[in-house]
Every structure is written in C-alpha cells, then in structure tokens.
C-alpha cells in the first residue's frame, strides 16, 4: 500500500491551516487601527449638535416683537447687508493645573465641569484646537482687564499642559508661538492684548506660573515688555496708578501687585520693590 500520498495530503492541509491562521492574524493587526473606537466620538457628536443649535439661532430673523404695546413695531423686517462676525480681541494664556493633556481633554469634555478653552497644547507640542475661535469658551471666569469685564466674551483661551509648578517645555512654547502668530494675523490682535489668566483674575488665579517665558513672547510680538536700560523713577510716581493704566484690576492692590511681578519679574512676593517700580515707570512711558 502506498502511504506517501496520504501523508503529503495531511502535510498540505496542516500547512494550509497555518497559512490561514497567519493571514487572519495579519488582517486583524492591519484592521486594528480602523476598529479602535475614537475616545471622544460621543463628545464630538455633542459638540456638533451644540454648534448646529447655535448656527440655527444665528440664521433666524430677529424677533420683531418686544412684548409691549408702548412702542411701535415695524410692519416688516429689514435686514442690514453690512455686518460680520465679532472677532476676538484678546488672547489669554493659562496653565492647566492638571497632570496630563489627556486629563485636561477629559475635563473639557465633561458638561458638569463647565470649563473649556479654544486650544490645548501638550508638553510634546501637540495642539488640540477644541473650539472655533469665534465661539465663546469658558476659560476666563470672573475677570477684568482695564474697563473690560467678562473676558470670555471677546478672548481666545489657550491652555498649556502644566501642573502649575513645572517649567514649560520648548516644544510646547514653539507650538504656542506658531498658534499666537496665526491668531494675531487672523484676528488682528494688538501685541498688548496677549496676557495671562493671572493678570485678568489676580485674586483667583496665578497662571501661567512664574516660570512662563513672557520675555520671549514679547520679543516675538506677543505682549508688552520693558526696556533693558534702567531709568530712575521720578519722585511722586504713582505706581498703583500705573498698574491701573496698564490694565490691572486694582480693587485688591496686593493681588494686582503680585500678578504684575509674577508676569514681569518672575517674582511671587508681595509689595513693589524698586525694580518693580522702575519697570512700571518704563512700561507707562513706553506704551501709554
């Protein structure tokens, strides 16, 4: 009896099974990226629904009724042809005070937190553009700069992944500069209007922390900075008045002074020393 042919058939079948298993594994591995669920699929859907609701409101004709007979209402609606979007005029820089970019992204996608930003930049320089620049994000909170309150309504919020005590990574700062450059050009934002959360909310916030490189940003055209040459401060110089002119909310003098020193001196102590007064005088003379 010839047993060669059955053995060959058995070997062939075994080899075929191995090849089939191998191909199945390869196919599964290649398909894995396409099967992986997007971690923010559901919140992205919610985002789109909210955008749709807001744009629907914008498309509707203005309400002609004022709910009273004391004024005359027009017999028909007349829509102006001269209008545009309200552009942001400030950029507010924050640190996240959290431990990772992923933690911040999760925080900004939970409705109960009621906090958000337009941009989040990770330590590795990765940029997450979370909200259209023309929408109002909830990043500034109770805030004031000069005569302006409610900074949320006309500012862009940028959050940098940083727990509040760390130095800022060079990759992160490089990405920030690219984003700031685009925002400045797109929205025609003045150099003076690139400020920190701690500047507009000095009693509540201290971000970005004192290690943030404001001098570098100013060199690139984002924010104010003082001259290197030192000039004597004249007698009678009103330092607190200069703080108010720059934009600080002086309802809490101590908090405003600390915010100023953190921004321009990387100093978190209270009170205005001689150097702080020199810088204040220089800024007032240079810009105001």
mmCIF file of C-alpha atoms in Angstrom:
data_model
loop_
_atom_site.group_PDB
_atom_site.id
_atom_site.type_symbol
_atom_site.label_atom_id
_atom_site.label_comp_id
_atom_site.label_asym_id
_atom_site.label_seq_id
_atom_site.Cartn_x
_atom_site.Cartn_y
_atom_site.Cartn_z
ATOM 1 C CA UNK A 1 0.000 0.000 0.000
ATOM 2 C CA UNK A 2 1.327 3.461 -0.962
ATOM 3 C CA UNK A 3 1.254 5.756 2.139
ATOM 4 C CA UNK A 4 3.183 8.638 0.604
ATOM 5 C CA UNK A 5 0.153 10.367 -0.916
ATOM 6 C CA UNK A 6 -1.983 10.458 2.335
ATOM 7 C CA UNK A 7 0.968 11.810 4.309
ATOM 8 C CA UNK A 8 1.571 14.525 1.705
ATOM 9 C CA UNK A 9 -2.119 15.448 1.780
ATOM 10 C CA UNK A 10 -2.058 15.686 5.574
ATOM 11 C CA UNK A 11 1.051 17.877 5.469
ATOM 12 C CA UNK A 12 -0.541 20.103 2.825
ATOM 13 C CA UNK A 13 -3.687 20.555 4.921
ATOM 14 C CA UNK A 14 -1.636 21.427 8.014
ATOM 15 C CA UNK A 15 0.355 23.991 6.047
ATOM 16 C CA UNK A 16 -2.853 25.482 4.643
ATOM 17 C CA UNK A 17 -4.276 25.863 8.147
ATOM 18 C CA UNK A 18 -1.117 27.613 9.337
ATOM 19 C CA UNK A 19 -1.193 29.976 6.373
ATOM 20 C CA UNK A 20 -4.873 30.721 7.017
ATOM 21 C CA UNK A 21 -4.190 31.475 10.689
ATOM 22 C CA UNK A 22 -1.249 33.686 9.735
ATOM 23 C CA UNK A 23 -3.311 35.625 7.196
ATOM 24 C CA UNK A 24 -6.106 36.029 9.733
ATOM 25 C CA UNK A 25 -3.689 37.452 12.297
ATOM 26 C CA UNK A 26 -2.145 39.849 9.764
ATOM 27 C CA UNK A 27 -5.584 41.009 8.637
ATOM 28 C CA UNK A 28 -6.615 41.589 12.250
ATOM 29 C CA UNK A 29 -3.496 43.577 13.023
ATOM 30 C CA UNK A 30 -3.899 45.743 9.927
ATOM 31 C CA UNK A 31 -7.565 46.338 10.687
ATOM 32 C CA UNK A 32 -6.977 47.160 14.361
ATOM 33 C CA UNK A 33 -6.452 50.933 13.857
ATOM 34 C CA UNK A 34 -9.717 51.110 11.931
ATOM 35 C CA UNK A 35 -11.633 49.216 14.605
ATOM 36 C CA UNK A 36 -10.296 51.210 17.554
ATOM 37 C CA UNK A 37 -13.023 53.418 18.921
ATOM 38 C CA UNK A 38 -12.398 57.183 18.836
ATOM 39 C CA UNK A 39 -12.074 58.144 22.541
ATOM 40 C CA UNK A 40 -14.088 61.335 22.051
ATOM 41 C CA UNK A 41 -16.619 60.141 19.477
ATOM 42 C CA UNK A 42 -19.647 60.791 21.696
ATOM 43 C CA UNK A 43 -18.493 64.202 22.941
ATOM 44 C CA UNK A 44 -17.620 65.237 19.377
ATOM 45 C CA UNK A 45 -21.192 64.378 18.411
ATOM 46 C CA UNK A 46 -22.447 66.532 21.275
ATOM 47 C CA UNK A 47 -20.153 69.346 20.112
ATOM 48 C CA UNK A 48 -21.614 69.204 16.607
ATOM 49 C CA UNK A 49 -25.159 69.284 17.979
ATOM 50 C CA UNK A 50 -24.400 72.401 20.022
ATOM 51 C CA UNK A 51 -22.791 74.100 17.018
ATOM 52 C CA UNK A 52 -25.841 73.234 14.924
ATOM 53 C CA UNK A 53 -28.173 74.743 17.535
ATOM 54 C CA UNK A 54 -26.130 77.945 17.744
ATOM 55 C CA UNK A 55 -25.889 78.382 13.981
ATOM 56 C CA UNK A 56 -29.643 77.805 13.697
ATOM 57 C CA UNK A 57 -30.164 80.682 16.110
ATOM 58 C CA UNK A 58 -27.853 82.901 14.054
ATOM 59 C CA UNK A 59 -29.762 82.112 10.866
ATOM 60 C CA UNK A 60 -33.136 83.072 12.326
ATOM 61 C CA UNK A 61 -34.626 86.503 11.688
ATOM 62 C CA UNK A 62 -34.509 88.943 14.628
ATOM 63 C CA UNK A 63 -37.630 88.951 16.803
ATOM 64 C CA UNK A 64 -39.760 91.977 15.886
ATOM 65 C CA UNK A 65 -41.938 91.724 18.986
ATOM 66 C CA UNK A 66 -40.926 93.453 22.220
ATOM 67 C CA UNK A 67 -43.859 92.145 24.226
ATOM 68 C CA UNK A 68 -45.376 95.557 24.871
ATOM 69 C CA UNK A 69 -47.773 97.982 23.211
ATOM 70 C CA UNK A 70 -45.850 101.015 24.435
ATOM 71 C CA UNK A 71 -43.641 101.154 21.333
ATOM 72 C CA UNK A 72 -44.415 100.929 17.638
ATOM 73 C CA UNK A 73 -43.046 97.868 15.881
ATOM 74 C CA UNK A 74 -42.067 97.831 12.221
ATOM 75 C CA UNK A 75 -44.572 96.300 9.787
ATOM 76 C CA UNK A 76 -41.854 94.111 8.272
ATOM 77 C CA UNK A 77 -38.295 93.031 8.919
ATOM 78 C CA UNK A 78 -35.414 94.860 7.236
ATOM 79 C CA UNK A 79 -32.103 93.017 7.440
ATOM 80 C CA UNK A 80 -28.914 95.021 7.069
ATOM 81 C CA UNK A 81 -26.384 93.909 4.486
ATOM 82 C CA UNK A 82 -23.477 95.373 6.460
ATOM 83 C CA UNK A 83 -22.270 93.002 9.167
ATOM 84 C CA UNK A 84 -19.686 90.409 10.056
ATOM 85 C CA UNK A 85 -18.585 88.114 12.854
ATOM 86 C CA UNK A 86 -17.490 89.557 16.172
ATOM 87 C CA UNK A 87 -13.776 88.887 16.299
ATOM 88 C CA UNK A 88 -11.806 88.064 19.452
ATOM 89 C CA UNK A 89 -9.556 90.893 20.578
ATOM 90 C CA UNK A 90 -7.581 89.231 23.413
ATOM 91 C CA UNK A 91 -5.629 86.019 23.915
ATOM 92 C CA UNK A 92 -5.481 84.659 27.458
ATOM 93 C CA UNK A 93 -2.762 82.123 28.308
ATOM 94 C CA UNK A 94 -3.289 79.542 31.056
ATOM 95 C CA UNK A 95 -1.643 76.529 32.596
ATOM 96 C CA UNK A 96 -3.969 73.564 33.056
ATOM 97 C CA UNK A 97 -3.048 72.785 36.696
ATOM 98 C CA UNK A 98 -3.560 69.132 35.791
ATOM 99 C CA UNK A 99 -1.213 66.220 35.280
ATOM 100 C CA UNK A 100 -1.566 65.393 31.590
ATOM 101 C CA UNK A 101 -3.061 66.569 28.337
ATOM 102 C CA UNK A 102 -5.448 63.614 28.395
ATOM 103 C CA UNK A 103 -6.727 64.663 31.814
ATOM 104 C CA UNK A 104 -7.385 68.176 30.524
ATOM 105 C CA UNK A 105 -9.140 66.937 27.383
ATOM 106 C CA UNK A 106 -11.404 64.820 29.549
ATOM 107 C CA UNK A 107 -12.119 67.761 31.863
ATOM 108 C CA UNK A 108 -13.032 69.953 28.900
ATOM 109 C CA UNK A 109 -15.445 67.342 27.518
ATOM 110 C CA UNK A 110 -17.431 66.746 30.713
ATOM 111 C CA UNK A 111 -20.508 69.032 30.772
ATOM 112 C CA UNK A 112 -20.533 69.174 34.569
ATOM 113 C CA UNK A 113 -17.135 70.902 34.719
ATOM 114 C CA UNK A 114 -18.396 73.990 32.847
ATOM 115 C CA UNK A 115 -14.845 74.861 31.785
ATOM 116 C CA UNK A 116 -13.166 74.873 28.381
ATOM 117 C CA UNK A 117 -10.613 76.562 26.139
ATOM 118 C CA UNK A 118 -10.148 77.121 22.445
ATOM 119 C CA UNK A 119 -6.709 75.477 22.370
ATOM 120 C CA UNK A 120 -4.844 72.939 24.496
ATOM 121 C CA UNK A 121 -1.110 72.470 23.901
ATOM 122 C CA UNK A 122 0.676 69.429 25.288
ATOM 123 C CA UNK A 123 4.222 69.214 26.569
ATOM 124 C CA UNK A 124 5.186 67.474 23.330
ATOM 125 C CA UNK A 125 3.926 70.441 21.316
ATOM 126 C CA UNK A 126 0.773 68.755 20.080
ATOM 127 C CA UNK A 127 -2.040 71.266 19.566
ATOM 128 C CA UNK A 128 -5.709 70.456 20.145
ATOM 129 C CA UNK A 129 -7.975 73.116 18.616
ATOM 130 C CA UNK A 130 -11.094 72.336 20.628
ATOM 131 C CA UNK A 131 -13.381 75.218 19.700
ATOM 132 C CA UNK A 132 -13.854 77.592 16.782
ATOM 133 C CA UNK A 133 -12.195 80.936 17.551
ATOM 134 C CA UNK A 134 -15.495 82.761 17.100
ATOM 135 C CA UNK A 135 -17.300 80.769 19.776
ATOM 136 C CA UNK A 136 -17.208 81.759 23.447
ATOM 137 C CA UNK A 137 -15.271 79.280 25.568
ATOM 138 C CA UNK A 138 -15.425 79.229 29.353
ATOM 139 C CA UNK A 139 -11.818 79.814 30.321
ATOM 140 C CA UNK A 140 -11.520 83.244 31.969
ATOM 141 C CA UNK A 141 -14.269 83.163 34.581
ATOM 142 C CA UNK A 142 -14.742 86.235 36.751
ATOM 143 C CA UNK A 143 -12.190 88.546 35.169
ATOM 144 C CA UNK A 144 -11.358 92.148 34.359
ATOM 145 C CA UNK A 145 -8.753 93.994 32.306
ATOM 146 C CA UNK A 146 -8.899 97.769 32.160
ATOM 147 C CA UNK A 147 -12.545 98.712 31.747
ATOM 148 C CA UNK A 148 -13.426 95.334 30.271
ATOM 149 C CA UNK A 149 -15.184 92.630 32.250
ATOM 150 C CA UNK A 150 -16.320 89.187 31.124
ATOM 151 C CA UNK A 151 -13.165 88.424 29.129
ATOM 152 C CA UNK A 152 -14.752 85.171 27.949
ATOM 153 C CA UNK A 153 -16.909 87.145 25.536
ATOM 154 C CA UNK A 154 -14.081 88.567 23.433
ATOM 155 C CA UNK A 155 -10.985 86.473 24.078
ATOM 156 C CA UNK A 156 -9.362 83.223 22.985
ATOM 157 C CA UNK A 157 -8.217 80.862 25.724
ATOM 158 C CA UNK A 158 -5.066 78.766 25.373
ATOM 159 C CA UNK A 159 -4.274 76.100 27.965
ATOM 160 C CA UNK A 160 -0.738 74.744 28.339
ATOM 161 C CA UNK A 161 -0.323 71.295 29.860
ATOM 162 C CA UNK A 162 1.470 72.106 33.120
ATOM 163 C CA UNK A 163 0.650 71.198 36.707
ATOM 164 C CA UNK A 164 1.269 74.759 37.867
ATOM 165 C CA UNK A 165 4.802 74.273 39.168
ATOM 166 C CA UNK A 166 6.747 72.945 36.196
ATOM 167 C CA UNK A 167 8.880 74.700 33.629
ATOM 168 C CA UNK A 168 7.372 74.951 30.163
ATOM 169 C CA UNK A 169 8.826 72.607 27.533
ATOM 170 C CA UNK A 170 10.491 74.119 24.478
ATOM 171 C CA UNK A 171 8.327 72.055 22.103
ATOM 172 C CA UNK A 172 5.251 73.398 23.844
ATOM 173 C CA UNK A 173 6.425 77.012 23.651
ATOM 174 C CA UNK A 174 7.377 76.626 19.984
ATOM 175 C CA UNK A 175 3.871 75.409 19.183
ATOM 176 C CA UNK A 176 2.389 78.220 21.256
ATOM 177 C CA UNK A 177 4.326 80.805 19.245
ATOM 178 C CA UNK A 178 3.008 79.333 15.997
ATOM 179 C CA UNK A 179 -0.573 79.457 17.282
ATOM 180 C CA UNK A 180 -0.159 83.013 18.584
ATOM 181 C CA UNK A 181 1.254 84.169 15.267
ATOM 182 C CA UNK A 182 -1.726 82.799 13.385
ATOM 183 C CA UNK A 183 -4.200 84.308 15.850
ATOM 184 C CA UNK A 184 -2.518 87.703 15.722
ATOM 185 C CA UNK A 185 -2.605 87.784 11.925
ATOM 186 C CA UNK A 186 -6.072 86.279 11.529
ATOM 187 C CA UNK A 187 -7.842 88.440 14.095
ATOM 188 C CA UNK A 188 -5.558 91.499 14.070
ATOM 189 C CA UNK A 189 -4.962 91.267 17.819
ATOM 190 C CA UNK A 190 -2.722 94.020 19.269
ATOM 191 C CA UNK A 191 0.526 92.968 20.955
ATOM 192 C CA UNK A 192 -0.669 94.433 24.269
ATOM 193 C CA UNK A 193 -3.646 92.064 24.323
ATOM 194 C CA UNK A 194 -1.694 88.850 24.861
ATOM 195 C CA UNK A 195 -1.920 88.380 28.624
ATOM 196 C CA UNK A 196 -2.223 85.723 31.307
ATOM 197 C CA UNK A 197 -5.108 84.395 33.338
ATOM 198 C CA UNK A 198 -3.403 85.651 36.479
ATOM 199 C CA UNK A 199 -3.327 89.171 35.021
ATOM 200 C CA UNK A 200 -7.090 89.330 34.494
ATOM 201 C CA UNK A 201 -8.080 87.444 37.662
ATOM 202 C CA UNK A 202 -5.347 88.313 40.179
ATOM 203 C CA UNK A 203 -7.326 87.369 43.294
ATOM 204 C CA UNK A 204 -8.157 83.888 41.992
ATOM 205 C CA UNK A 205 -5.518 82.705 39.562
ATOM 206 C CA UNK A 206 -1.751 82.558 39.137
ATOM 207 C CA UNK A 207 -1.429 81.064 35.682
ATOM 208 C CA UNK A 208 0.629 80.713 33.746
ATOM 209 C CA UNK A 209 3.054 80.190 36.623
ATOM 210 C CA UNK A 210 6.078 82.393 37.258
ATOM 211 C CA UNK A 211 8.307 80.195 35.080
ATOM 212 C CA UNK A 212 6.438 81.178 31.919
ATOM 213 C CA UNK A 213 8.733 82.957 29.364
ATOM 214 C CA UNK A 214 6.856 86.233 28.896
ATOM 215 C CA UNK A 215 10.050 87.975 27.748
ATOM 216 C CA UNK A 216 10.414 85.541 24.839
ATOM 217 C CA UNK A 217 6.798 86.072 23.807
ATOM 218 C CA UNK A 218 7.249 89.844 23.890
ATOM 219 C CA UNK A 219 10.332 89.539 21.658
ATOM 220 C CA UNK A 220 8.115 87.756 19.132
ATOM 221 C CA UNK A 221 5.425 90.443 19.327
ATOM 222 C CA UNK A 222 3.043 88.934 21.873
ATOM 223 C CA UNK A 223 2.675 91.076 24.972
ATOM 224 C CA UNK A 224 4.358 94.146 26.426
ATOM 225 C CA UNK A 225 7.878 94.276 27.845
ATOM 226 C CA UNK A 226 10.196 96.823 29.384
ATOM 227 C CA UNK A 227 13.488 98.202 28.050
ATOM 228 C CA UNK A 228 16.751 96.744 29.293
ATOM 229 C CA UNK A 229 18.186 100.202 30.008
ATOM 230 C CA UNK A 230 17.330 101.262 33.545
ATOM 231 C CA UNK A 231 15.971 104.737 34.192
ATOM 232 C CA UNK A 232 15.463 106.467 37.530
ATOM 233 C CA UNK A 233 11.904 106.728 38.784
ATOM 234 C CA UNK A 234 10.877 110.349 39.383
ATOM 235 C CA UNK A 235 9.605 111.471 42.751
ATOM 236 C CA UNK A 236 5.860 111.376 43.007
ATOM 237 C CA UNK A 237 5.491 108.463 40.592
ATOM 238 C CA UNK A 238 2.200 106.711 41.336
ATOM 239 C CA UNK A 239 2.946 103.010 40.927
ATOM 240 C CA UNK A 240 -0.584 101.810 41.617
ATOM 241 C CA UNK A 241 -1.948 104.296 39.116
ATOM 242 C CA UNK A 242 0.476 102.867 36.541
ATOM 243 C CA UNK A 243 -0.816 99.369 37.284
ATOM 244 C CA UNK A 244 -4.345 100.587 36.658
ATOM 245 C CA UNK A 245 -3.316 102.242 33.386
ATOM 246 C CA UNK A 246 -1.705 99.020 32.169
ATOM 247 C CA UNK A 247 -4.962 97.180 32.853
ATOM 248 C CA UNK A 248 -4.784 95.553 36.279
ATOM 249 C CA UNK A 249 -7.899 95.434 38.438
ATOM 250 C CA UNK A 250 -6.934 97.487 41.500
ATOM 251 C CA UNK A 251 -9.828 96.519 43.744
ATOM 252 C CA UNK A 252 -7.279 94.298 45.500
ATOM 253 C CA UNK A 253 -4.000 96.219 45.386
ATOM 254 C CA UNK A 254 -1.852 93.432 46.810
ATOM 255 C CA UNK A 255 -3.162 90.847 44.341
ATOM 256 C CA UNK A 256 -2.585 93.198 41.400
ATOM 257 C CA UNK A 257 0.992 93.884 42.502
ATOM 258 C CA UNK A 258 1.745 90.169 42.855
ATOM 259 C CA UNK A 259 0.269 89.462 39.409
ATOM 260 C CA UNK A 260 2.398 92.199 37.854
ATOM 261 C CA UNK A 261 5.618 90.956 39.494
ATOM 262 C CA UNK A 262 4.901 87.359 38.507
ATOM 263 C CA UNK A 263 4.457 88.430 34.872
ATOM 264 C CA UNK A 264 7.376 90.850 34.517
ATOM 265 C CA UNK A 265 9.848 89.770 37.215
ATOM 266 C CA UNK A 266 9.099 86.063 37.751
ATOM 267 C CA UNK A 267 8.660 87.053 41.383
ATOM 268 C CA UNK A 268 5.725 85.946 43.534
ATOM 269 C CA UNK A 269 6.411 88.035 46.638
ATOM 270 C CA UNK A 270 4.172 90.850 47.840
ATOM 271 C CA UNK A 271 4.823 94.552 47.536
ATOM 272 C CA UNK A 272 6.547 96.666 44.908
ATOM 273 C CA UNK A 273 10.318 96.898 45.296
ATOM 274 C CA UNK A 274 12.495 99.456 43.499
ATOM 275 C CA UNK A 275 12.972 97.227 40.458
ATOM 276 C CA UNK A 276 9.231 96.697 40.084
ATOM 277 C CA UNK A 277 8.673 100.441 40.259
ATOM 278 C CA UNK A 278 11.342 101.013 37.581
ATOM 279 C CA UNK A 279 9.649 98.542 35.260
ATOM 280 C CA UNK A 280 6.237 100.052 35.887
ATOM 281 C CA UNK A 281 7.526 103.523 35.101
ATOM 282 C CA UNK A 282 9.234 102.281 31.934
ATOM 283 C CA UNK A 283 6.098 100.487 30.697
ATOM 284 C CA UNK A 284 3.952 103.530 31.331
ATOM 285 C CA UNK A 285 6.356 105.800 29.468
ATOM 286 C CA UNK A 286 6.853 103.323 26.626
ATOM 287 C CA UNK A 287 3.279 102.334 25.848
ATOM 288 C CA UNK A 288 0.788 104.706 27.467
#
